[in-house]
Structures are given as C-alpha cells and as structure tokens.
Short mmCIF file of C-alpha atoms in Angstrom, two decimals:
data_model
loop_
_atom_site.label_atom_id
_atom_site.label_comp_id
_atom_site.label_asym_id
_atom_site.label_seq_id
_atom_site.Cartn_x
_atom_site.Cartn_y
_atom_site.Cartn_z
CA ARG A 2 91.09 34.59 9.88
CA VAL A 3 88.70 36.18 7.40
CA ALA A 4 89.46 38.78 4.77
CA THR A 5 87.06 40.40 2.35
CA ALA A 6 87.51 42.45 -0.81
CA ARG A 7 85.04 44.30 -2.99
CA LEU A 8 86.00 43.83 -6.60
CA PRO A 9 84.47 44.96 -9.89
CA VAL A 10 82.43 42.15 -11.47
CA ASP A 11 84.60 41.91 -14.56
CA ARG A 12 87.83 41.53 -12.52
CA GLU A 13 86.45 39.21 -9.83
CA GLN A 14 87.05 35.85 -11.54
CA PRO A 15 90.65 36.55 -12.73
CA ILE A 16 91.69 37.79 -9.29
CA GLN A 17 90.02 34.80 -7.60
CA ASP A 18 91.86 32.45 -9.98
CA GLN A 19 95.21 34.10 -9.16
CA LEU A 20 94.56 33.88 -5.41
CA ALA A 21 93.54 30.18 -5.63
CA GLU A 22 96.65 29.35 -7.66
CA ARG A 23 98.94 31.26 -5.32
CA PHE A 24 97.32 30.18 -2.04
CA PRO A 25 95.77 26.72 -2.62
CA ASN A 26 94.93 26.12 1.10
CA ILE A 27 92.53 29.02 1.43
CA THR A 28 88.76 28.97 0.73
CA LEU A 29 87.36 31.69 -1.50
CA LEU A 30 83.68 32.56 -1.29
CA LYS A 31 81.90 34.75 -3.80
CA MET A 32 79.76 36.83 -1.42
CA ARG A 33 78.08 38.67 -4.32
CA GLU A 34 76.55 35.41 -5.60
CA ILE A 35 75.52 34.33 -2.09
CA LEU A 36 73.89 37.73 -1.38
CA GLU A 37 72.10 37.74 -4.79
CA ARG A 38 70.73 34.24 -4.13
CA LEU A 39 69.61 35.29 -0.64
CA ALA A 40 67.86 38.36 -2.05
CA LEU A 41 66.12 36.15 -4.62
CA VAL A 42 64.89 33.77 -1.87
CA LEU A 43 63.68 36.64 0.31
CA GLY A 44 61.91 38.09 -2.70
CA PHE A 45 60.04 34.81 -3.19
CA LEU A 46 59.24 34.77 0.51
CA ALA A 47 57.84 38.34 0.31
CA ARG A 48 55.67 37.34 -2.61
CA GLY A 49 54.42 34.35 -0.68
CA VAL A 50 53.44 36.61 2.21
CA SER A 51 51.60 38.90 -0.25
CA PHE A 52 49.79 35.91 -1.72
CA ILE A 53 48.70 34.72 1.70
CA GLY A 54 47.45 38.19 2.47
CA GLY A 55 45.39 38.16 -0.73
CA PHE A 56 44.05 34.73 0.05
CA THR A 57 43.07 35.92 3.51
CA ALA A 58 41.22 38.91 2.02
CA ILE A 59 39.29 36.60 -0.32
CA ALA A 60 38.39 34.30 2.54
CA GLY A 61 37.11 37.32 4.51
CA ILE A 62 34.94 38.36 1.57
CA VAL A 63 33.47 34.85 1.33
CA ILE A 64 32.73 34.81 5.10
CA LEU A 65 31.09 38.27 4.78
CA ALA A 66 28.96 37.00 1.91
CA GLY A 67 27.92 33.98 4.02
CA GLY A 68 26.95 36.26 6.91
CA ILE A 69 24.78 38.35 4.62
CA GLY A 70 23.10 35.26 3.24
CA ALA A 71 22.42 33.91 6.72
CA ASP A 72 20.44 37.04 7.60
CA SER A 73 17.93 36.47 4.82
CA VAL A 74 14.94 35.40 6.98
CA ARG A 75 14.88 38.64 8.96
CA ARG A 76 15.52 40.65 5.87
CA ARG A 77 12.61 38.96 4.01
CA GLN A 78 10.27 40.07 6.74
CA HIS A 79 11.69 43.60 6.60
CA ILE A 80 11.16 43.72 2.81
CA ALA A 81 7.58 42.45 3.15
CA LEU A 82 6.91 45.13 5.72
CA LEU A 83 8.34 47.84 3.42
CA LYS A 84 6.17 46.60 0.58
CA THR A 85 3.13 46.64 2.82
CA LEU A 86 3.90 50.27 3.69
CA GLY A 87 3.92 51.17 -0.04
CA MET A 88 7.55 51.00 -1.08
CA THR A 89 8.13 49.71 -4.63
CA ARG A 90 10.42 46.80 -5.59
CA LEU A 91 12.77 49.14 -7.36
CA GLY A 92 12.92 51.40 -4.30
CA ILE A 93 13.62 48.49 -2.00
CA ALA A 94 16.28 47.10 -4.42
CA ALA A 95 17.97 50.51 -4.54
CA MET A 96 17.89 50.76 -0.73
CA LEU A 97 19.40 47.29 -0.47
CA ALA A 98 22.07 48.12 -3.04
CA VAL A 99 23.12 51.21 -1.07
CA GLU A 100 23.11 49.24 2.25
CA PHE A 101 25.14 46.30 0.94
CA THR A 102 27.51 48.60 -0.96
CA ALA A 103 28.23 50.46 2.28
CA ILE A 104 28.74 47.21 4.18
CA GLY A 105 31.11 46.00 1.42
CA LEU A 106 33.01 49.29 1.43
CA VAL A 107 33.53 49.23 5.22
CA ALA A 108 34.55 45.55 5.14
CA GLY A 109 36.89 46.18 2.22
CA LEU A 110 38.49 49.19 3.88
CA ILE A 111 39.03 47.23 7.12
CA GLY A 112 40.49 44.29 5.15
CA VAL A 113 42.78 46.45 3.00
CA GLY A 114 43.89 48.46 6.06
CA GLY A 115 44.51 45.37 8.15
CA GLY A 116 46.28 43.60 5.27
CA ASN A 117 48.57 46.62 4.73
CA LEU A 118 49.42 46.83 8.40
CA LEU A 119 50.15 43.10 8.67
CA SER A 120 52.23 42.94 5.45
CA TRP A 121 54.15 46.08 6.48
CA MET A 122 54.94 44.53 9.88
CA VAL A 123 56.04 41.20 8.46
CA ILE A 124 58.10 42.66 5.64
CA THR A 125 59.82 45.52 7.54
CA ARG A 126 60.02 44.12 11.08
CA GLY A 127 60.24 40.40 10.54
CA MET A 128 62.17 40.19 7.32
CA GLU A 129 63.86 43.64 7.48
CA LEU A 130 63.09 44.34 3.84
CA GLU A 131 61.74 47.41 2.13
CA TRP A 132 57.94 47.53 1.92
CA HIS A 133 56.19 49.17 -1.01
CA LEU A 134 52.57 50.28 -1.07
CA LYS A 135 50.86 48.79 -4.14
CA LEU A 136 47.65 50.64 -4.84
CA LEU A 137 46.27 48.59 -7.78
CA PRO A 138 45.87 45.28 -5.88
CA GLN A 139 44.29 47.15 -2.97
CA PHE A 140 41.86 48.94 -5.23
CA ILE A 141 40.93 45.62 -6.89
CA ALA A 142 40.40 43.99 -3.50
CA LEU A 143 38.24 46.92 -2.31
CA LEU A 144 36.22 46.89 -5.49
CA LEU A 145 35.69 43.11 -5.28
CA ALA A 146 34.61 43.43 -1.68
CA VAL A 147 32.03 46.07 -2.60
CA LEU A 148 30.72 44.25 -5.70
CA LEU A 149 30.55 40.81 -4.12
CA THR A 150 28.91 42.11 -0.98
CA ALA A 151 26.29 44.09 -2.94
CA ALA A 152 25.63 41.25 -5.37
CA THR A 153 25.39 38.62 -2.63
CA GLY A 154 23.08 40.80 -0.54
CA ILE A 155 20.73 41.67 -3.38
CA LEU A 156 20.68 38.08 -4.64
CA SER A 157 19.86 36.78 -1.15
CA CYS A 158 16.85 39.14 -1.10
CA ARG A 159 15.68 38.43 -4.64
CA ARG A 160 13.00 35.93 -3.65
CA ALA A 161 11.59 38.32 -1.00
CA LEU A 162 11.42 41.10 -3.61
CA GLN A 163 9.38 38.84 -5.95
CA GLN A 164 6.95 37.38 -3.44
CA PRO A 165 3.79 39.15 -2.25
CA PRO A 166 4.18 40.56 1.33
CA ALA A 167 1.25 38.53 2.65
CA VAL A 168 3.04 35.21 1.84
CA ILE A 169 6.13 36.26 3.71
CA LEU A 170 4.37 37.82 6.70
CA ARG A 171 2.15 34.75 7.17
CA GLY A 172 5.19 32.52 7.21
CA ASP A 173 4.19 30.29 4.28
#
C-alpha cells in the first residue's frame, strides 16, 4: 500500500519523525526532494540540448564559410570580367558584401528557424518540459552567420580584387 501527504515544508520533518517513531516498519520518502532533484537533472539536460543546438549552428556556419571559399576560382573569373567591363574595386567589393550578407542572412534564418523547431520538439515533446523562446542567443547566432559569411566571402575574393583582370583571365 502507498499513501501520500502534502505537507508544509516547515512541518514536514517533525511529522516524518513522528511517523517513523510510531511506525518503524514503514518506509518514508520525501517526494519533494526527489522531484526537486529530478527537475534539476532535467534542467541540466535541457541546457545540454541547447548547447548542442548552438554547436550545430556554429558547425553549419563553418561549413557555409568553407563552401564560399571553395567557389573562389569561378568568382575570381567573374570579378576579372566585371573589372574588364569597367566596374571599380570598390563597386565590386560592395556588390560582394551585399551578396554574401544576403547569403549569410538566409543561412542564419534557416539555421535559427531549424534550431528553434528542433529544440521546441525535443523539449516539449521528448522531455515534456516548458520551452521558452530566447531572442538574444538567436540574434547573436544570426548576426554571427551574417558577419562570418560576409567576411569569409570578401576575404576569399581579396586576391582577385587586387590582381589585374588580364592575369586572372589568362589563367596565370
């Protein structure tokens, strides 16, 4: 048989002591302590899931940066062609900044949206806990995605911006 009682915190220990003295063959469990410990463990688990989500977002940004860097040969030829047609270095750099910022923004929005959806599903469906939308980490992740993508893209094109178009188009 099992019996439960909800007691005020300040009266819990004296009543438990009286019951243990009066009925020595029963086992008393403090469910409040067990539930508090369980909530603490689940809180750590939720923070771990959030950390893994952040790590995944950072890995995605690094992969995106690698993809942009891998496209540098084609982009060098494109830049040389634009220079040949009369566009200035500053104009090309501005065009690249806008392009890579847009790419970073789209990638960041997809990452933040996917991360939110995944964390919401794990926290609410898998763990049956309350999920809270935290805007600051999401804004930081989005900003990092935009800045890192733009910086990586422009840095990968830096050499092409500095070289004369003839050198690039000849393939030297």
